[in-house]
Coordinates of C-alpha atoms and ligand atoms in Angstrom, one line a residue:
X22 CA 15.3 -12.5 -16.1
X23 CA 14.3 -13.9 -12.8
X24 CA 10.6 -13.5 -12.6
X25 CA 10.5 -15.1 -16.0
X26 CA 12.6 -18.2 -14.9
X27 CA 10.5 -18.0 -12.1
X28 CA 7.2 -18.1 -14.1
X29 CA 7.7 -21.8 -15.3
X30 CA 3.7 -21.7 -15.4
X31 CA 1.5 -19.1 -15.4
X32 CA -2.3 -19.2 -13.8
X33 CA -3.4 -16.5 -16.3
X34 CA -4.2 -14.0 -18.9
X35 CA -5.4 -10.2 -18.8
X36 CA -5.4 -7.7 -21.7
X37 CA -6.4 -4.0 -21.3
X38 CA -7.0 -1.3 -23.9
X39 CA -5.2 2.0 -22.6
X40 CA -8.5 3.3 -20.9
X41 CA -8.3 0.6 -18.6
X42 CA -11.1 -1.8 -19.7
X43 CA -10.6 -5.5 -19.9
X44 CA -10.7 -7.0 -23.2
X45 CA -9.5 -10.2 -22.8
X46 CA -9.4 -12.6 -19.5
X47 CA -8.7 -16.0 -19.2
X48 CA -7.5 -18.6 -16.4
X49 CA -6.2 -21.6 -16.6
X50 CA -6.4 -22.8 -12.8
X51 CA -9.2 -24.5 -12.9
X52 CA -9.4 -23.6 -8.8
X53 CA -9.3 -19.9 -9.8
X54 CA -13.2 -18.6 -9.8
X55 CA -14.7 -18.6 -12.8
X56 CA -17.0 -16.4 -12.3
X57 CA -14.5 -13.7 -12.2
X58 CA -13.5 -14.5 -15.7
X59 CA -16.8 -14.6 -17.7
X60 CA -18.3 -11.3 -15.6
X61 CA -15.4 -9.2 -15.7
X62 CA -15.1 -8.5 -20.0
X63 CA -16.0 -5.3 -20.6
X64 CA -15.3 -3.6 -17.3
X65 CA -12.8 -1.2 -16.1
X66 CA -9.6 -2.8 -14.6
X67 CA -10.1 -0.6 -11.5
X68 CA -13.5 -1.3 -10.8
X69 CA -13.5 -5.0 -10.9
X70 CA -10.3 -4.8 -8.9
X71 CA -11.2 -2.1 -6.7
X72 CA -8.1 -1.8 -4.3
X73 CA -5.9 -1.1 -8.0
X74 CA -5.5 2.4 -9.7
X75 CA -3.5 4.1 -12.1
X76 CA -0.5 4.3 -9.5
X77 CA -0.5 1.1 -8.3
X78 CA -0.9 -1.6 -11.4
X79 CA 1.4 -3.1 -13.2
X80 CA -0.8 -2.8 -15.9
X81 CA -1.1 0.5 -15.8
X82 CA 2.7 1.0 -15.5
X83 CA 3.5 -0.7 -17.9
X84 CA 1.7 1.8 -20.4
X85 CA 3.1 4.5 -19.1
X86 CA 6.5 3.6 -19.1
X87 CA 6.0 1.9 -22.3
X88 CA 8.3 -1.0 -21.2
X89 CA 7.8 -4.5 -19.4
X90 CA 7.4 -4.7 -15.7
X91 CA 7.8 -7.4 -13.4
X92 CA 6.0 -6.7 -10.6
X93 CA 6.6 -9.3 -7.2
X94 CA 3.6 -9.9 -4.5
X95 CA 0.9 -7.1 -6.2
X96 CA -1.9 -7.7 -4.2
X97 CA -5.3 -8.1 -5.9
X98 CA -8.9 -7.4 -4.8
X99 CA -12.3 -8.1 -6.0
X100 CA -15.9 -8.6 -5.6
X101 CA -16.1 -11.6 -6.7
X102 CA -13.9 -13.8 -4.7
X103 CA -10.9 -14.4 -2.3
X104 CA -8.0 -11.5 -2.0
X105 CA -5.3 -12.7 -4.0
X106 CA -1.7 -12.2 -4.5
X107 CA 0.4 -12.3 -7.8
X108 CA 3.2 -12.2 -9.5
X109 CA 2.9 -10.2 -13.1
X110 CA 4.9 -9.4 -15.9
X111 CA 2.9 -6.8 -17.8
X112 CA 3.8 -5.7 -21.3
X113 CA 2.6 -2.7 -23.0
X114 CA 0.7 -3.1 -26.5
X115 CA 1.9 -0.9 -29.4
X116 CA 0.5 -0.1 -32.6
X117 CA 2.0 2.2 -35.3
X118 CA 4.2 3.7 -32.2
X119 CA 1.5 4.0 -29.9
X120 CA 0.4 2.4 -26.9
X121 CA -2.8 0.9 -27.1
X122 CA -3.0 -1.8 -24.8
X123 CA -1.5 -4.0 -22.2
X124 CA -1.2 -7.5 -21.6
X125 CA -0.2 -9.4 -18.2
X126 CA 0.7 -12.4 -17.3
X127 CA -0.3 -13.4 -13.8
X128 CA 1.2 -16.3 -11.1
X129 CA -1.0 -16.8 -8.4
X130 CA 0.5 -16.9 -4.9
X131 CA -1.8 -16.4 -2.2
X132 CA -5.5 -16.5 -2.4
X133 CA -6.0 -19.4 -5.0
X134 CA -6.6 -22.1 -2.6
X135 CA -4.8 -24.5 -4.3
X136 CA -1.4 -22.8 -4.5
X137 CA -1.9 -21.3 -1.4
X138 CA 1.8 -21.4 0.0
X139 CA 1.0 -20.9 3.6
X140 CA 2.2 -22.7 6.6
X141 CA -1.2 -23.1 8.3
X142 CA 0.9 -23.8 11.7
X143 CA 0.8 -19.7 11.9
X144 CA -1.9 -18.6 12.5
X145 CA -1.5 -14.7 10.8
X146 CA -0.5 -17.1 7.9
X147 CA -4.3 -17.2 7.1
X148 CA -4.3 -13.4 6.7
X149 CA -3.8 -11.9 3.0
X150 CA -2.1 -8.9 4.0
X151 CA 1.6 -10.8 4.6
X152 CA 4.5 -7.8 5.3
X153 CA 6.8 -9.1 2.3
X154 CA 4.0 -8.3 -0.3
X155 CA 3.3 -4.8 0.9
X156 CA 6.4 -3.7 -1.1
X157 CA 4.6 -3.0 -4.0
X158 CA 0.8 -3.4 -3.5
X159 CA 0.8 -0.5 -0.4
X160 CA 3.4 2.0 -1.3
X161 CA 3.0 5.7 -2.1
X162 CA 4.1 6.5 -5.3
X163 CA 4.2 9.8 -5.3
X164 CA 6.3 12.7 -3.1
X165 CA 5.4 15.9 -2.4
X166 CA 8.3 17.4 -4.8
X167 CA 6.4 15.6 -7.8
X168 CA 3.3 17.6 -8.0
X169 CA 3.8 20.2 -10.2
X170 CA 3.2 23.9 -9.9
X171 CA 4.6 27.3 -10.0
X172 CA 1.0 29.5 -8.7
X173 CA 1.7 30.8 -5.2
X174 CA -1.5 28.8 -3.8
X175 CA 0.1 25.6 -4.6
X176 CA 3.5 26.1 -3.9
X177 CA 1.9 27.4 -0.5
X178 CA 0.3 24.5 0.2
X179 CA 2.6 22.3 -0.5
X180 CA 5.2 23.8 1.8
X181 CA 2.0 23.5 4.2
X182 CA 1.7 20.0 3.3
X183 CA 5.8 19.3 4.0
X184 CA 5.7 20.6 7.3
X185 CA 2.2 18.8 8.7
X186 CA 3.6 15.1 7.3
X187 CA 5.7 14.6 10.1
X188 CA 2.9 14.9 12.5
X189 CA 0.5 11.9 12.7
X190 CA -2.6 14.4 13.3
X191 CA -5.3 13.1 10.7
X192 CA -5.5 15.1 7.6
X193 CA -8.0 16.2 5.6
X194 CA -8.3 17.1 1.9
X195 CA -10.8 18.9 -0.5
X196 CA -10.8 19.5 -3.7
X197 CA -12.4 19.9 -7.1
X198 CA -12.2 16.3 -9.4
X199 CA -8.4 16.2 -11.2
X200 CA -6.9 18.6 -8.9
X201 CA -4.5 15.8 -7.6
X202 CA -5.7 15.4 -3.8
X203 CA -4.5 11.6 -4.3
X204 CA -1.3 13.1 -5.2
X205 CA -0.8 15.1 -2.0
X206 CA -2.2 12.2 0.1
X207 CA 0.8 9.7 -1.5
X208 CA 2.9 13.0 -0.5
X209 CA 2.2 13.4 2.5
X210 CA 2.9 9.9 3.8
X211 CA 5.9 9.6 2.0
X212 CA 6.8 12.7 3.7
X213 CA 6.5 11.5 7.2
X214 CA 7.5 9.1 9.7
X215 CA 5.7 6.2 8.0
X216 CA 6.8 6.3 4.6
X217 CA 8.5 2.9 5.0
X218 CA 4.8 1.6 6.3
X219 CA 2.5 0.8 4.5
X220 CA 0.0 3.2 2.7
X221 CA -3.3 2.2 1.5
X222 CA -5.5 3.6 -0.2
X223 CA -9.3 2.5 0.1
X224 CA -11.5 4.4 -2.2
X225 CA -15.4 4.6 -0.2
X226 CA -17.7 4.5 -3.2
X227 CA -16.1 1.5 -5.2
X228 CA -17.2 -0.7 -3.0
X229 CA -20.7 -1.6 -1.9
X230 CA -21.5 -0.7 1.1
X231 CA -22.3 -4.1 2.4
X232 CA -18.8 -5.2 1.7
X233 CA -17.3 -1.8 3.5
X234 CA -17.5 -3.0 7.1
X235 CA -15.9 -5.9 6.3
X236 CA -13.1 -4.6 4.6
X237 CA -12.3 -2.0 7.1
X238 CA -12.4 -3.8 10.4
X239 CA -12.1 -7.2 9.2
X240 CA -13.9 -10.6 9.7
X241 CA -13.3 -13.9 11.9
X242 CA -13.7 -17.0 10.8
X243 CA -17.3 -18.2 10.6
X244 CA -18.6 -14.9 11.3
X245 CA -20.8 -15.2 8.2
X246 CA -21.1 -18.0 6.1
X247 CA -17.6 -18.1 4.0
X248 CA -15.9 -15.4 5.9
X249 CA -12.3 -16.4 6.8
X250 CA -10.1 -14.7 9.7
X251 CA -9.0 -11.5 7.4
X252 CA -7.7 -8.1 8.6
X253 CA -9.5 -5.4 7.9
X254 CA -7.7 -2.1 6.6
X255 CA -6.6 -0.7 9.8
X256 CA -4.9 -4.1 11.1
X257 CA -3.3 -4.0 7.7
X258 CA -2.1 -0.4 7.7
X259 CA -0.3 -0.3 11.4
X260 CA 1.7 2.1 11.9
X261 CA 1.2 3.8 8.0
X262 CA -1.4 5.8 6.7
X263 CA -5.0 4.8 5.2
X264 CA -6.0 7.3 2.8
X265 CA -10.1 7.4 2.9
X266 CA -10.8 8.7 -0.7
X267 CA -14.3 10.3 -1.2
X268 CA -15.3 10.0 2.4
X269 CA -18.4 11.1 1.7
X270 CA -19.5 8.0 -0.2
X271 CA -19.2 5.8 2.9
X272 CA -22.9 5.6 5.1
X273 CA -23.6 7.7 8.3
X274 CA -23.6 4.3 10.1
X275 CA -20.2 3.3 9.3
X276 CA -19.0 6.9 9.8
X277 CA -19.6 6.2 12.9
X278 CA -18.1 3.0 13.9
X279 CA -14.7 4.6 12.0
X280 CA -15.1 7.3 14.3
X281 CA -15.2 5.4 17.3
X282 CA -12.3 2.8 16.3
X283 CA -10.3 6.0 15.2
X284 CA -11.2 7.4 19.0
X285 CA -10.1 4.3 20.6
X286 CA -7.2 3.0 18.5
X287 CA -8.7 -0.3 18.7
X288 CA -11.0 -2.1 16.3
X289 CA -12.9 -5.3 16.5
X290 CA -13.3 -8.2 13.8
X291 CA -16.6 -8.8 12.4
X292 CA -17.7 -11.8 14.7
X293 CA -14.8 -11.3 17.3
X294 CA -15.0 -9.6 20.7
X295 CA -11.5 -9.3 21.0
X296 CA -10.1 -5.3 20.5
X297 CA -6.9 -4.9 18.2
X298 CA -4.8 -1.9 18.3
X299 CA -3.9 -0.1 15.5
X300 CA -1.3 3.0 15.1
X301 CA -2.8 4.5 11.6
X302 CA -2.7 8.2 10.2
X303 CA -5.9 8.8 8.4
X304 CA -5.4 10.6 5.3
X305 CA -9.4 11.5 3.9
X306 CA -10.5 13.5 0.9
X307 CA -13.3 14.4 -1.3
X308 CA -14.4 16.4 -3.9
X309 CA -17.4 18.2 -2.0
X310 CA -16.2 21.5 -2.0
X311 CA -18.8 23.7 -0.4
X312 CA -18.7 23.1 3.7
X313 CA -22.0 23.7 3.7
X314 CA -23.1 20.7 1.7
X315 CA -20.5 18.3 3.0
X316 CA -21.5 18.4 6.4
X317 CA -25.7 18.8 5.4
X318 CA -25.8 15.7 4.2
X319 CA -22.7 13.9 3.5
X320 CA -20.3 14.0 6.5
X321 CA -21.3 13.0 9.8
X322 CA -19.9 16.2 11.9
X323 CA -18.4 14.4 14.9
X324 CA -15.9 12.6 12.4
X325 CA -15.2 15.4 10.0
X326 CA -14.3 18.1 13.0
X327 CA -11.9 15.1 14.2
X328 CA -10.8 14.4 10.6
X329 CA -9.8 18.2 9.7
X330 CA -7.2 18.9 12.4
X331 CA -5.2 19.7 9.3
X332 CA -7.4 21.0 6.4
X333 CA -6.2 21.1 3.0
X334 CA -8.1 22.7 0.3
X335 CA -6.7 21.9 -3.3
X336 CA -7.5 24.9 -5.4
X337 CA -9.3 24.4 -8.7
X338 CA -6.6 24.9 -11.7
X339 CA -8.5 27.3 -13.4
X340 CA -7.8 30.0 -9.6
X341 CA -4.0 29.1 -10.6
X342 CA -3.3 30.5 -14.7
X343 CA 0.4 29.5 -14.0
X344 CA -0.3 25.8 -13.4
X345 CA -2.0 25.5 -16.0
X346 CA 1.2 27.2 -18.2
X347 CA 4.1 24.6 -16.7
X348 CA 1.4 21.4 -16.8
X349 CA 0.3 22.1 -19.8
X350 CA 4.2 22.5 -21.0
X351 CA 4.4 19.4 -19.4
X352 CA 2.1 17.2 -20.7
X353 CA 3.4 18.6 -23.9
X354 CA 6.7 17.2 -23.4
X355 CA 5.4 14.2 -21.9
X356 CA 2.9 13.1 -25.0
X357 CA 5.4 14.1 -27.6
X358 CA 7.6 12.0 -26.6
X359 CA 4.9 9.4 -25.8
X360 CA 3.9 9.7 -29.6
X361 CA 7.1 9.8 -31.0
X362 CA 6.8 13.3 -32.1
X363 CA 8.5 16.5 -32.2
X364 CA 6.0 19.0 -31.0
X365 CA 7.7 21.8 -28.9
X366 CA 5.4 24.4 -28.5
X367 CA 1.8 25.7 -27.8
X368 CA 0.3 28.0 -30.6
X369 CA -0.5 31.0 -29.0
X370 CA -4.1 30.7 -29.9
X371 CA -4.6 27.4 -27.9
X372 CA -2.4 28.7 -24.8
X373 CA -5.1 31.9 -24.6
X374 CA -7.7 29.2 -24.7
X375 CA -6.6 27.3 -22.2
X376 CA -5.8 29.9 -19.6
X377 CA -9.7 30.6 -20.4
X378 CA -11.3 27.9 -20.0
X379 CA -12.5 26.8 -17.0
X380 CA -11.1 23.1 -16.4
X381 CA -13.9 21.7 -14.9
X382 CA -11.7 18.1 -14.8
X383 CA -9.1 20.5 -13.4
X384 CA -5.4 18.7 -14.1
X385 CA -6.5 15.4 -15.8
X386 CA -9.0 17.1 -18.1
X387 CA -5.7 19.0 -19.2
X388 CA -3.9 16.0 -19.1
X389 CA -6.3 14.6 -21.5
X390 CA -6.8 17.7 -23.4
X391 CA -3.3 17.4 -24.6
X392 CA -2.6 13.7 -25.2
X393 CA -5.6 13.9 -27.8
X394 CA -4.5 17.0 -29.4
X395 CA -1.0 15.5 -29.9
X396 CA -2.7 13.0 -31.7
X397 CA -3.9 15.5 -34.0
X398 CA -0.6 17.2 -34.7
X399 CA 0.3 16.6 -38.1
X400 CA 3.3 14.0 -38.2
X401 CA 6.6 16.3 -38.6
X402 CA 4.5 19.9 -37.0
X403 CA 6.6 21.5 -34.3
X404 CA 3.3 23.8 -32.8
X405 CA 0.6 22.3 -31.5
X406 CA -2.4 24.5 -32.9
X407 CA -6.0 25.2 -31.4
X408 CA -7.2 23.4 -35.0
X409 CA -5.6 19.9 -33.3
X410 CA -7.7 20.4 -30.1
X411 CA -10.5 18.7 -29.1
X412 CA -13.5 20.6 -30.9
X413 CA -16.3 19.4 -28.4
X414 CA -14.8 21.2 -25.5
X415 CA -13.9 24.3 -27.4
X416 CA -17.0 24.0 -29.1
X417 CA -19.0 24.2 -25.5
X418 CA -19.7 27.3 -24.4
X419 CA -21.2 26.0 -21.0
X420 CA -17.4 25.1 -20.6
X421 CA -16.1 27.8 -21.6
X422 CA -16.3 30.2 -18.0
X423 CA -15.4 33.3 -18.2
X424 CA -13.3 34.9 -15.1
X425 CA -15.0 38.7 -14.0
X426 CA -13.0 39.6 -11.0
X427 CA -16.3 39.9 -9.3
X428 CA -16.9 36.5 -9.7
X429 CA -13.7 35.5 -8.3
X430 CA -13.4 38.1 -5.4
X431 CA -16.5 36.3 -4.1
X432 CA -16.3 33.2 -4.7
X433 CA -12.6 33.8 -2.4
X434 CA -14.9 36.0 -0.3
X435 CA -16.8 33.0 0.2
X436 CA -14.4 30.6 0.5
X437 CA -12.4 32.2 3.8
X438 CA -16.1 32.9 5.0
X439 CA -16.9 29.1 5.1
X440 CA -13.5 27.9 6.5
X441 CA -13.4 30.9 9.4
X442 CA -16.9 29.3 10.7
X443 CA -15.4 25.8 9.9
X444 CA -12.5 26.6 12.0
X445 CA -14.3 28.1 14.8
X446 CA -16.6 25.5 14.6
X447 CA -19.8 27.5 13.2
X448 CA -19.5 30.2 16.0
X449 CA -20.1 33.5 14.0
X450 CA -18.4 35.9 16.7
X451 CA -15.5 33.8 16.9
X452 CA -15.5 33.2 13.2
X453 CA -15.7 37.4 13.2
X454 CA -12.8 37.8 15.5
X455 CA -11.1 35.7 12.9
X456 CA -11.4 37.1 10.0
X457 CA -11.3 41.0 11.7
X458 CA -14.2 42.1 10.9
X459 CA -17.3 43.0 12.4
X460 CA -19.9 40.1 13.7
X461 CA -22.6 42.0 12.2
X462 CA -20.8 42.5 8.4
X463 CA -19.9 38.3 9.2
X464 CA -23.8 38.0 9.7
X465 CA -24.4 40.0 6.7
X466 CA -21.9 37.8 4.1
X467 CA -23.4 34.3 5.3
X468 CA -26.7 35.9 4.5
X469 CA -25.8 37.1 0.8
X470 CA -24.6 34.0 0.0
X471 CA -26.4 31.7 2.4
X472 CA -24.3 30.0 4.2
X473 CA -25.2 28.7 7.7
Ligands
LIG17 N1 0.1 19.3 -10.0 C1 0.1 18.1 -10.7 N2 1.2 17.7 -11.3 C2 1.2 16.6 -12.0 N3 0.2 15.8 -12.2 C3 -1.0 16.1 -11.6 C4 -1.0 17.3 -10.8 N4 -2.3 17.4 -10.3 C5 -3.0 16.3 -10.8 N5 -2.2 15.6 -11.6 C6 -2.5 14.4 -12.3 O1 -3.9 14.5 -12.6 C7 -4.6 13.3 -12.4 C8 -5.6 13.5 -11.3 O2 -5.0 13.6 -10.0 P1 -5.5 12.9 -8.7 O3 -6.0 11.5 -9.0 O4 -4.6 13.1 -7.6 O5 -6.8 13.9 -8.5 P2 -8.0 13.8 -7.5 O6 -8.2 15.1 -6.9 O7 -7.8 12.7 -6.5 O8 -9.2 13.5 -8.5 P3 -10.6 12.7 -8.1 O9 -11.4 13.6 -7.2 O10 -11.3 12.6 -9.5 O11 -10.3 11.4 -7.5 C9 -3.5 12.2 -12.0 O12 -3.1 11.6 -13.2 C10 -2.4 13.1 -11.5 O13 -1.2 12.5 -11.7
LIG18 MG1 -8.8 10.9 -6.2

């Protein structure tokens, strides 16, 4: 196995449970930063290295494909000290047949000052983000074809989403939590032009704010005590896409400066008067449904009116009763066979229940909903019955929404209301002429439900 042969040392040790928090750390390069170690016990995986998620560790992949992975050049960050690149073999944990754990061994590369295996002739040697390790660390993992669906919405949208990739107009998504905007955003780039640049994905509140600027637009040497010459994301994305998850999270003030490097093309270093051109297709999304509030207090308008040239609006699973029959059918397959069971079917009991309820973690509340029940399914049952289900959310009545059409007609009502002023840029006759109908009736609607 080459990466093992290669692996003649190794620089360290990190165990995970399968929720993602650390359990074990340790590192035997005495150059690596300690600190990191001792702090870190305890935390989620993904928050202590913020630029890592699900899609993109090999920790995390190795648990779901319950095998080893070698993984070349994944590039780690954290809070704590210097971007740093390694090479991991990660092997899942198992206990009585199911996956509990992982366990990684880790090879520093770059960032650890004394392996660093840069030729300090070049001077974009000092950099972290080096083109050979994006293979892994800045790919979208995920193509349009892979979300599933069946509900006319989706498949709508996703048709939508097929034909506005290959455009490099920025994009912008909303969406409950769990309805899988991160999903469409890997889509979309690997449905365009770029998909063979890189794609990264920075998410705006998992990282303090002082740290943001930094990170985005990048630092000069000396600029501030410690700062090395770094790119910031959009030096490191040229010519892919940066997908700005929950946009709303990052300050007026930096909303700002995004705008205007997003305007120009061009961004500065921290410390550096020089401009840098950039070529990058902003992906953005957040979970801030309701227009209204987004741009009241959250989203500075100039930048959201020249983020949504293409708007996507993820609808909530419970609008979309046939999702929710293929995913959970899915998931169904997918845990059995993660638990080494046999179960083939939903009881039809728990399938009424689910097309109920409300889903107010949309897809990975089902997700989750059914990998627990599976546990519950007595070893050698073929059904999966509403007695294996988690009790607390069946149990919850605030949960547990009920559907009247009226509800839903206006809660659409609303919906077409907001985007028609959105779209026409809060001007309620155009808006009217939009939607055919009378200015006055228009008037009348954003009065019922207050919307401005
Ligand atoms: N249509 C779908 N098909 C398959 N898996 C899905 C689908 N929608 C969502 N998922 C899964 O649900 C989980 C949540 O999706 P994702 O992270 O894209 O949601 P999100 O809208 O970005 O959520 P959040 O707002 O919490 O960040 C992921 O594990 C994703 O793979
Ligand atoms: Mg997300």
């Amino acid at each position: 196995m080459a990466l093992f042969e290669d692996l003649n040392y190794i620089d360290g040790i990190t165990i995970i449970d399968k929720d993602g928090s650390i359990l074990f750390t340790v590192k035997f390069n005495p150059e690596i930063d300690s600190k990191l170690e001792e702090s870190i016990v305890g935390k989620k995986l993904t928050d202590v290295f913020y630029n890592l998620d699900k899609s993109n560790s090999s920790l995390y992949e190795c648990m779901e494909k319950e095998k080893m992975i070698e993984r070349k050049g994944q590039l780690v960050k954290n809070l704590y000290s210097e971007d740093t690149i390694t090479d991991n073999i990660s092997f899942p944990i198992k206990h009585q047949g199911i996956i509990v754990g992982a366990v990684e061994l880790s090879k520093v590369l770059i960032g650890d000052k004394s392996r660093l295996k840069i030729d300090k002739s070049s001077p974009e040697d000092n950099s972290i983000m080096k083109p050979k390790c994006l293979d892994l660390g800045y790919n979208a993992k995920y193509a349009l074809d892979d979300i599933i669906c069946k509900s006319r919405k989706m498949t709508e949208l996703i048709e939508y989403a097929k034909n506005i990739a290959k455009s490099s107009s920025p994009v912008f998504i909303t969406g409950e939590t769990g309805t899988g905007k991160e999903l469409f955003a890997h889509g979309i780039h690997n449905a365009s032009n770029r998909k063979d640049k890189p794609f990264i994905a920075q998410n705006c509140s998992a990282v303090p704010e002082t740290l943001l600027e930094s990170i985005f637009f990048g630092t000069s040497k000396g600029s501030y005590t410690g700062a090395l010459d770094k790119k910031g994301l959009f030096e490191a994305c040229d010519g892919g896409t940066l997908f700005l998850d929950e946009l709303h999270c990052m300050p007026l003030y930096l909303q700002a400066k995004l705008l205007r490097a997003i305007e120009s093309g061009a961004v500065r270093r921290i410390g550096e008067n020089e401009e840098r051109r950039f070529d990058v297709r902003i992906v953005a999304a957040t979970n801030i449904c309701n227009y209204d509030v987004l741009l009241k207090e959250n989203i500075r308008h100039d930048l959201y009116y020249r983020l949504s040239v293409v708007n996507i609006n993820i609808p909530p699973l419970r609008e979309r009763i046939d999702d929710i029959k293929l995913l959970s059918e899915y998931f169904l397959k997918k845990y059995s066979g993660v638990f080494g069971k046999n179960v083939t079917s939903i009881s039809p009991e728990l399938n009424s229940f689910m097309l109920k309820y409300g889903w107010p973690g949309n897809v990975r509340e089902l997700e989750n909903f059914i990998e627990s029940a599976m546990l519950n399914v007595p070893e050698g049952k073929t059904v999966m019955e509403s007695s294996d289900a988690n009790k607390s959310i069946k149990d919850n009545p605030a949960d547990n929404r009920t559907r009247p059409i009226k509800v839903l007609l206006e809660n659409m009502e609303i919906k077409l209301v907001e985007e028609a002023l959105m779209m026409n840029r809060g001007n309620v006759k155009k808006a009217a002429e939009y939607l055919e109908i009378p200015r006055q009736t228009l008037q009348q609607k954003m009065k019922k439900y207050k919307l401005k």
